[in-house]
C-alpha atoms as a PDB file:
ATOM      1  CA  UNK A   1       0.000   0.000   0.000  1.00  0.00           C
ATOM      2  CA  UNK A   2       0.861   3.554  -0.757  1.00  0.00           C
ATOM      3  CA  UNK A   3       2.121   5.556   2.062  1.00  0.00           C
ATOM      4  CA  UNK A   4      -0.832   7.886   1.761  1.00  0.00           C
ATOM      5  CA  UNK A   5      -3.090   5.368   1.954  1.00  0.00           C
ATOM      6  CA  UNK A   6      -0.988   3.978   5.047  1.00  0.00           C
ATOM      7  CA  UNK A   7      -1.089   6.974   6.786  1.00  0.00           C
ATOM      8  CA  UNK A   8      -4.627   7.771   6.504  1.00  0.00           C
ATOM      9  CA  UNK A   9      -5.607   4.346   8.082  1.00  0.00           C
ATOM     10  CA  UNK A  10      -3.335   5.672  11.065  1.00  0.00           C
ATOM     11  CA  UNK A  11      -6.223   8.061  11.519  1.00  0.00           C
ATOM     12  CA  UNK A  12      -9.213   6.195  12.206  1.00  0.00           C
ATOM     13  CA  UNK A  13      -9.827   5.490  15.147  1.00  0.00           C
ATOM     14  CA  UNK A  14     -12.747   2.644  15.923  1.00  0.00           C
ATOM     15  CA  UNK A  15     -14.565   2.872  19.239  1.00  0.00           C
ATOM     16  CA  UNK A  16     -17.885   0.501  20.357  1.00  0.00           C
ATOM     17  CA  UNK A  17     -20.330   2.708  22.208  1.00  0.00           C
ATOM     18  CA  UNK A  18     -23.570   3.352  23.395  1.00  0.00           C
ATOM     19  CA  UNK A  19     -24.596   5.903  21.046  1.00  0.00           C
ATOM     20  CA  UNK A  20     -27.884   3.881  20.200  1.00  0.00           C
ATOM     21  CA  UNK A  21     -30.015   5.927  18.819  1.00  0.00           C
ATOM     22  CA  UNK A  22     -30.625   9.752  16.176  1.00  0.00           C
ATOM     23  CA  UNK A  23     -31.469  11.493  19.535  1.00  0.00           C
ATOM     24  CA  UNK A  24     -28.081  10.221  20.922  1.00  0.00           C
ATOM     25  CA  UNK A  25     -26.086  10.682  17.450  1.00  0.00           C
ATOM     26  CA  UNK A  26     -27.379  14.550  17.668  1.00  0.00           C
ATOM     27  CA  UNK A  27     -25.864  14.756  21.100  1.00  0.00           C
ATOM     28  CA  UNK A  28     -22.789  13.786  19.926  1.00  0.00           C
ATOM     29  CA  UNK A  29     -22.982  15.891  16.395  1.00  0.00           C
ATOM     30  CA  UNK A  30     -23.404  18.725  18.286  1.00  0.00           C
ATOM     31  CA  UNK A  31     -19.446  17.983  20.196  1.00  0.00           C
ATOM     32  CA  UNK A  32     -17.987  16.580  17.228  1.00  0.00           C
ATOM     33  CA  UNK A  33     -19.074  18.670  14.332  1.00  0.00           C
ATOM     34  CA  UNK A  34     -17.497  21.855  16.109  1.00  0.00           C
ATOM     35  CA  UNK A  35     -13.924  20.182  15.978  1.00  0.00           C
ATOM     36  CA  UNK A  36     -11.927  21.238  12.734  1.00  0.00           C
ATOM     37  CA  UNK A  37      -9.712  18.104  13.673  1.00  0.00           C
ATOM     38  CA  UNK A  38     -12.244  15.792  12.457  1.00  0.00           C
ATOM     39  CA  UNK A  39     -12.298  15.090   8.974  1.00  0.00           C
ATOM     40  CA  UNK A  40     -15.231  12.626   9.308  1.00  0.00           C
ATOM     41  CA  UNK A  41     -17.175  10.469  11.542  1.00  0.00           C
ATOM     42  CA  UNK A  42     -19.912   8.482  11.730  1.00  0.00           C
ATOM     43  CA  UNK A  43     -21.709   5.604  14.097  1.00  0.00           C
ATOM     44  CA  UNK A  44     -23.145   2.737  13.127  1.00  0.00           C
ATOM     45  CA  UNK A  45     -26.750   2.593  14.827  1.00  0.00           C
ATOM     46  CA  UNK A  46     -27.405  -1.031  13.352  1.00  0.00           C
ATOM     47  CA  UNK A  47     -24.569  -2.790  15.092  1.00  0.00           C
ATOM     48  CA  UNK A  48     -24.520  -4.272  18.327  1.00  0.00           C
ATOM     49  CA  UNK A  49     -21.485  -2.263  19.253  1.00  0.00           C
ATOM     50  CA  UNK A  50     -22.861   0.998  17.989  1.00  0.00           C
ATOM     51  CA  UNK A  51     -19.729   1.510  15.940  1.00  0.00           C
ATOM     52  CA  UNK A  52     -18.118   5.365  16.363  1.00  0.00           C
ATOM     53  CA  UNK A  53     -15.331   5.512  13.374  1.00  0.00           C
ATOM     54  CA  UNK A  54     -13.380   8.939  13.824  1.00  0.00           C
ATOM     55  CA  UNK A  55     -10.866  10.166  11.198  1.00  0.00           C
ATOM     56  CA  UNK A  56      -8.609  13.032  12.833  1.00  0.00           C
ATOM     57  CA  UNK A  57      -4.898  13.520  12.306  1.00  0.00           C
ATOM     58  CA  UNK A  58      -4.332  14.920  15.433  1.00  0.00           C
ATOM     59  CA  UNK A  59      -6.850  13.509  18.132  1.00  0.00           C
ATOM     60  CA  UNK A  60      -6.061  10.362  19.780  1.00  0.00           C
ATOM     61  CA  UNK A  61      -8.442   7.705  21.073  1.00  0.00           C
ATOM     62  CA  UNK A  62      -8.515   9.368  24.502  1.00  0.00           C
ATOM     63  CA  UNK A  63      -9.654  13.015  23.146  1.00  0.00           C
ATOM     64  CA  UNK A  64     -12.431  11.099  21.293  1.00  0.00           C
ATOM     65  CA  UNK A  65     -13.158   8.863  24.264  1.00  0.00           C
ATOM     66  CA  UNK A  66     -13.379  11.858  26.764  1.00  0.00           C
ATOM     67  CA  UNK A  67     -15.470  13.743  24.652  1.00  0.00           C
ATOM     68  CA  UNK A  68     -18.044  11.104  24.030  1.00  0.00           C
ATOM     69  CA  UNK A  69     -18.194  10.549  28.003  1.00  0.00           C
ATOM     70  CA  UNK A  70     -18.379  13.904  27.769  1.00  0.00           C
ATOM     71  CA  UNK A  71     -21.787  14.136  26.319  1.00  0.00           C
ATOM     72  CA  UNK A  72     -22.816  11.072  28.834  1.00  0.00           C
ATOM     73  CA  UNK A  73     -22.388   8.129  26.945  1.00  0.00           C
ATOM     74  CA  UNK A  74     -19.662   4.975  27.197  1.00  0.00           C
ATOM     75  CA  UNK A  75     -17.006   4.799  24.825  1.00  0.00           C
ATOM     76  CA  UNK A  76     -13.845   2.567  24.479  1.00  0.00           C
ATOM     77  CA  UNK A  77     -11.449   1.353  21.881  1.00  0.00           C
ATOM     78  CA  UNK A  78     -12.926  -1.639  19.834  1.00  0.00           C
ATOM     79  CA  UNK A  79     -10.007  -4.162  19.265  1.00  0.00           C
END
């Protein structure tokens, strides 16, 4: 793989959560969407784990961990 491509998998970071629901996914928008150090994100209402996928150059897992807890909700790395 290129080293772009390398490098941009470096910046997702995957966390299970219990974002379950629109009204809970708003919460969060309104946190996340104000960071211009989030390219993208999005969370997977349909699975279990209520996927959170965050691409960010410069946050690390704990940033995006506190701020989810942040808005009340449980968030840890998925392995």
């Amino acid at each position: 793989m290129s080293d772009i491509i390398m490098q941009k998998f470096e910046h997702v970071l995957i966390f299970k959560t219990s974002i379950e629901d629109s009204n809970c996914k708003h919460k969060v928008a309104r946190v996340l969407d104000q960071l211009g150090t989030i390219e993208t994100w999005s969370v997977d209402l349909s699975d279990e784990d209520y996927v959170l996928r965050v691409v960010s150059p410069t946050l690390s897992s704990d940033d995006i961990m506190e701020l989810v807890h942040g808005c009340g909700f449980e968030c840890e790395i998925l392995s």
